[in-house]
Amino acid sequence: MEVTIEKQYPVAAAMPAAWAVLSDMHALATCMPGAQITEDVDATHFMGSVRVKVGPAVAAFAGTIEILALDAASHTLKMLGKGADKGGSSASMELTAQLLPGEGGHCVLAGHAAVIVNGKFAQFGGRMMNSVSDMILAQFAEVFSQKAQALQASQAAPVDHSAAPHVAADGATAAPATAPAVSAPVVATEFNALGLVWALIKNFFAGLFGKKSGT
Amino acid sequence: MNAPLSDREKVLMGMGDARLRKEDARFIQGKGNYVDDIKLPGMVHMDIVRASVAHARIKRINKEAALKIPGVIAVLTADDLKPLKLHWMPTLAGDVQAVLADEKVHFQMQEVAVVIAEDRYSAADGVEAVEVEYEELEAVVDPFEALKPGAPVLREDLAGKTEGAHGKRYHHNHIFTWEAGDKAATDAVFAGAAVTVSQDMHYPRVHPCPLETCGAVASFDPIRGELTTYLTSQAPHIVRTVVSMLSGIPESKVRIVSPDIGGGFGNKVPIYPGYVCAIVASIVLGRPVKWVEDRIENLSSTGFARDYHMTGELAATADGKILALRTNVIADHGAFDACADPSKFPAGMFHICTGSYDIANAYCKVDGVYTNKAPGGVAYRCSFRVTEAVYLVERMVDVLAQKLGMDKAEIRAKNFIKREQFPYHSALGFDYDSGDYQTALDKVLDAVDYKGLRAEQAAKRADPNCPTLMGIGLVTFTEVVGAGPSKICDILGVGMFDSCEIRVHPTGSALARMGTISQGQGHQTTYAQIIATELGISSEIIQVEEGDTSNAPYGLGTYGSRSTPVAGAAIAMAARKIHAKAKKIAAHLMEVSEADLEWEIDRFKVRGDDAKFKTMTQIAWAAYNSPPPGLEPGLEAVHYYDPPNFTFPFGIYLCVVDIDKGTGETKIRRFYALDDCGTRINPMIIEGQIHGGLTEGFAVAMGQLLSFDKQGNIQGNSLMDYFLPTAVETPHWETDHTVTPSPHHPIGAKGVAESPHVGSIPTFTSAMVDAFAHLGVTHFNMPHTAYRVWQQLKKSGMNT
């Protein structure tokens, strides 16, 4: 099962902060809910894991990440992630992520991902692959944006609470920003697949009635 | 005792009687006895660890965590079977198949290890806990890719073998080349023909999907050295022979029982790794072992059907007389050649592809290819590869008619083998027994008002505001069933005869034991009717038993519509042996010469004297208690019937579809099926079989598909995706018949249950394509799901 995704996500921070997150594999990995780096093999090779929770069941994917290219000049990361769980599913993703200048001093995260899934996920979840990948990437981009924003805020004013009203004025991001912007965003330690399914169903119906889905 | 003849005949409920199915009383009350109903003392349960990927080397299998689970008794892998030399097994097609993946997996869901546990739950938990590490290899799912020079080597165990079970292998993923007909003569006709047509088509991979999945309960008695196995098998006697050969247990100590079977459709002909593992586990543990697969396992790993990539060609005169047929097939057999065909026919009876037509020259070639998909190639409710052959020729005749601007019915009538040409020798080597195609075609065209339908279609095509496309499908097919004459047909060297043993008891009731096994065909009902007519015993007091190798005579089983053509003949012949002996006894009892006796429904009477007779009941008593001097007591007979030829049932099917131009949804407005199966034994059962076959044909044509992605992941292996029509989706069927008996069969019967499947599938495609014919479309592949039809509508500019 092969899916290619090409998407752009707005990042609520300027280029330097966003690049700082993108170029730090530890920071980047934790943008994925339930994911973490378990071991640094060398500068470009890492071992990682992702925990996926579907109701009461938890699946743990263990795998490797290889940085194929990291270009500060073009703000581009190229990486290859591979993983498998004990229950008979495996996945690989070749990702090219680039930061592009955006509006209002912010930037945009442009991603091109080729995802291959094998095993049970590919058998049973085949028809959902595109939507699921979209949702996962949207969540990832959301956390990424928050992290970059938090990093930018902490660099600008290490203990400055005045950042909060500034963000709140932004309207769309008012709700999450009511918490002190300096604290790192709360990232779930497990990827909640039931929540994802619910979001998928919501988007499906929204699509039927002509509304734009969240992505 | 002198009741009117018609009353006496009615009591028998013999051939031609629409007798209710004897089996149904137990089935509708939930009192059937299927493999999963069998519970033996001390029985343990087996579950299978299956490959998650389609092509990989197995680096390591770790059983430790599984063995720690409470209730888990053992975990077996290929390494554990190696000392017993049971890690590989022979297939029915002369290849070998891994029982448990040996160092390498060849398809997703392949059997990698088995877990035996005290209960089903622990077994499933054990399967989850077995860790298998794979080194993934490039998977090949397309047979054309598989045949490319640089394609990955799928079967490393066959490295360097250029000779397979069916001759030369020209590539490492090639299995066999099979040819029939005269290539040079056919090519010459094509070179000089006024008109030729060619069409590529794919008959997609589908699965018979019986409601009951496959399973076994194996019970080895270590004290007696006896093995009893209850098995979902359409051929229990062959299984006994194979099990004996593999295990070394004498055949007399192996008992295979096929109890009630919930549908087979070819899926239960092969011998599966699960059976072998359950048997091995029982021998090792000395305890009964049950294995029953689930739906996903059944759809993913057991015998699929079809997957033929066919190119058909016809050469004809300008006025539509077909001169030659040529066809080339790439057959995707999956990872192991486990096709279920008579040994000498790796493409089955595909050479019936000249169909109902008098085609003087023909040539067909089939190449079998390995891919990273499940093994199989079973005959899904058809005789071996006959569905593919009928599809090919019926599609090609349509394509030719379209090219010539001829009507589908007209071109068929023009090319039919005429009634007076039978017995007819076909260019590809069959001897058709009997047929009368024109009479049947006329009957169908009249019944549906064919001209009226064509007029309606023309009017609808002319109306741009018509919301639907109307299509008319017509198929005039001939099948070849009843394999088969043992001089050409065998399975693993065992000739394809079948058998019957009849015992008439002293009080006049009877017991018949058969080498076949019903999976829904109603043998207990219909076999008894044959005996009733032959011997004058009411079918109500005739018991039919089959499926238990310890008491039934050896037979090759039930598939390929062979039960009536072969076993039905064995019944008639065994009954006639009894009849002959009964006549001797009757003559003795009435003190007349046998020559003075005549048979009348249920008795022998002295010619011309209705008052002087002996009924079969009286004769049966005498057979045991006062036989004529010199004649041994008893009244029983066994007959092994080796058919002199196949039988050739035929049918004329017509279908009308209305396709919604907006959505691609198809409504089957009308389906008219006329079948000719020769002599009819039970019209009600025939009707039921035809309804079932048409419904399965509808399923294949309109929705069934086993598809794979590029990595070999099977897509849609549950009933969420795999289309199994219910009463909701199933169209209304209209049935009809003609009767053209088989001249070589003792009662003239030809077999019927598969015709509606074989015949209906091309009829649906014929109707679907016909709806687009005025737009220049000559063919598109099944399944005709709304989405695919919608895509076709877009392509044809009908939906923008």
GROMACS .gro file of N, CA, C and O in nm, chain A residues 1-2 86-90 116-120 122-124 126-127, chain B residues 52 108-109 128 131 136 296 709-711 713-717 720-721:
model
  136
    1MET      N    1   0.086  -0.119   0.000
    1MET     CA    2   0.000   0.000   0.000
    1MET      C    3   0.088   0.122   0.000
    1MET      O    4   0.167   0.141   0.092
    2GLU      N    5   0.077   0.199  -0.105
    2GLU     CA    6   0.165   0.313  -0.120
    2GLU      C    7   0.081   0.440  -0.132
    2GLU      O    8  -0.015   0.445  -0.207
   86LYS      N    9   0.504  -0.574   1.639
   86LYS     CA   10   0.511  -0.721   1.655
   86LYS      C   11   0.386  -0.787   1.600
   86LYS      O   12   0.382  -0.906   1.579
   87GLY      N   13   0.283  -0.710   1.580
   87GLY     CA   14   0.157  -0.767   1.534
   87GLY      C   15   0.148  -0.784   1.383
   87GLY      O   16   0.043  -0.817   1.332
   88GLY      N   17   0.257  -0.760   1.313
   88GLY     CA   18   0.256  -0.789   1.171
   88GLY      C   19   0.224  -0.672   1.080
   88GLY      O   20   0.168  -0.690   0.973
   89SER      N   21   0.258  -0.552   1.121
   89SER     CA   22   0.246  -0.440   1.029
   89SER      C   23   0.380  -0.371   1.019
   89SER      O   24   0.456  -0.368   1.116
   90SER      N   25   0.409  -0.317   0.904
   90SER     CA   26   0.531  -0.239   0.892
   90SER      C   27   0.503  -0.119   0.804
   90SER      O   28   0.409  -0.120   0.725
  116ILE      N   29   0.478   0.386   0.258
  116ILE     CA   30   0.444   0.249   0.219
  116ILE      C   31   0.406   0.173   0.346
  116ILE      O   32   0.483   0.172   0.443
  117VAL      N   33   0.291   0.113   0.345
  117VAL     CA   34   0.247   0.036   0.461
  117VAL      C   35   0.224  -0.108   0.419
  117VAL      O   36   0.165  -0.134   0.314
  118ASN      N   37   0.273  -0.201   0.498
  118ASN     CA   38   0.255  -0.343   0.470
  118ASN      C   39   0.189  -0.411   0.588
  118ASN      O   40   0.193  -0.361   0.700
  119GLY      N   41   0.135  -0.529   0.565
  119GLY     CA   42   0.080  -0.609   0.674
  119GLY      C   43  -0.063  -0.572   0.705
  119GLY      O   44  -0.136  -0.523   0.620
  120LYS      N   45  -0.101  -0.595   0.830
  120LYS     CA   46  -0.241  -0.582   0.869
  120LYS      C   47  -0.299  -0.444   0.839
  120LYS      O   48  -0.411  -0.432   0.793
  122ALA      N   49  -0.219  -0.245   0.608
  122ALA     CA   50  -0.242  -0.230   0.464
  122ALA      C   51  -0.363  -0.312   0.420
  122ALA      O   52  -0.435  -0.274   0.330
  123GLN      N   53  -0.384  -0.428   0.487
  123GLN     CA   54  -0.497  -0.513   0.450
  123GLN      C   55  -0.630  -0.450   0.489
  123GLN      O   56  -0.724  -0.445   0.412
  124PHE      N   57  -0.635  -0.406   0.613
  124PHE     CA   58  -0.765  -0.363   0.665
  124PHE      C   59  -0.788  -0.214   0.651
  124PHE      O   60  -0.899  -0.168   0.643
  126GLY      N   61  -0.657  -0.015   0.415
  126GLY     CA   62  -0.620   0.035   0.284
  126GLY      C   63  -0.699   0.156   0.240
  126GLY      O   64  -0.643   0.259   0.202
  127ARG      N   65  -0.831   0.144   0.247
  127ARG     CA   66  -0.916   0.253   0.194
  127ARG      C   67  -0.903   0.381   0.276
  127ARG      O   68  -0.941   0.487   0.233
  267SER      N   69   0.308  -1.141   0.746
  267SER     CA   70   0.250  -1.008   0.730
  267SER      C   71   0.292  -0.946   0.598
  267SER      O   72   0.231  -0.850   0.552
  323GLN      N   73   0.155  -1.296   0.125
  323GLN     CA   74   0.103  -1.244   0.251
  323GLN      C   75  -0.003  -1.340   0.305
  323GLN      O   76  -0.083  -1.393   0.228
  324MET      N   77  -0.001  -1.363   0.435
  324MET     CA   78  -0.092  -1.455   0.503
  324MET      C   79  -0.050  -1.602   0.486
  324MET      O   80  -0.123  -1.693   0.521
  343GLU      N   81  -0.050  -1.412   1.860
  343GLU     CA   82  -0.012  -1.271   1.872
  343GLU      C   83   0.129  -1.257   1.931
  343GLU      O   84   0.199  -1.161   1.902
  346GLU      N   85   0.698  -1.391   1.770
  346GLU     CA   86   0.765  -1.283   1.699
  346GLU      C   87   0.839  -1.337   1.578
  346GLU      O   88   0.919  -1.429   1.590
  351GLU      N   89   1.262  -0.805   0.423
  351GLU     CA   90   1.169  -0.794   0.311
  351GLU      C   91   1.239  -0.798   0.176
  351GLU      O   92   1.347  -0.742   0.159
  511ILE      N   93  -1.113  -1.419   0.716
  511ILE     CA   94  -1.000  -1.349   0.654
  511ILE      C   95  -0.896  -1.450   0.608
  511ILE      O   96  -0.840  -1.439   0.499
  924ASP      N   97  -0.207  -0.477  -0.363
  924ASP     CA   98  -0.129  -0.359  -0.398
  924ASP      C   99   0.009  -0.404  -0.447
  924ASP      O  100   0.038  -0.524  -0.452
  925LYS      N  101   0.092  -0.308  -0.484
  925LYS     CA  102   0.221  -0.342  -0.546
  925LYS      C  103   0.311  -0.422  -0.452
  925LYS      O  104   0.398  -0.497  -0.495
  926GLN      N  105   0.292  -0.402  -0.321
  926GLN     CA  106   0.376  -0.473  -0.224
  926GLN      C  107   0.320  -0.612  -0.192
  926GLN      O  108   0.376  -0.683  -0.109
  928ASN      N  109   0.019  -0.669  -0.058
  928ASN     CA  110  -0.081  -0.669   0.048
  928ASN      C  111  -0.216  -0.700  -0.013
  928ASN      O  112  -0.257  -0.633  -0.110
  929ILE      N  113  -0.285  -0.798   0.042
  929ILE     CA  114  -0.416  -0.830  -0.010
  929ILE      C  115  -0.513  -0.722   0.035
  929ILE      O  116  -0.514  -0.682   0.151
  930GLN      N  117  -0.590  -0.672  -0.059
  930GLN     CA  118  -0.683  -0.564  -0.029
  930GLN      C  119  -0.825  -0.620  -0.030
  930GLN      O  120  -0.872  -0.671  -0.130
  931GLY      N  121  -0.890  -0.607   0.082
  931GLY     CA  122  -1.028  -0.650   0.081
  931GLY      C  123  -1.045  -0.799   0.101
  931GLY      O  124  -1.101  -0.868   0.017
  932ASN      N  125  -0.994  -0.852   0.212
  932ASN     CA  126  -1.007  -0.994   0.238
  932ASN      C  127  -1.107  -1.021   0.350
  932ASN      O  128  -1.097  -1.119   0.422
  935MET      N  129  -1.644  -0.719   0.443
  935MET     CA  130  -1.669  -0.576   0.432
  935MET      C  131  -1.644  -0.533   0.286
  935MET      O  132  -1.712  -0.447   0.233
  936ASP      N  133  -1.542  -0.595   0.224
  936ASP     CA  134  -1.507  -0.560   0.087
  936ASP      C  135  -1.549  -0.666  -0.013
  936ASP      O  136  -1.587  -0.636  -0.124
   0.00000   0.00000   0.00000
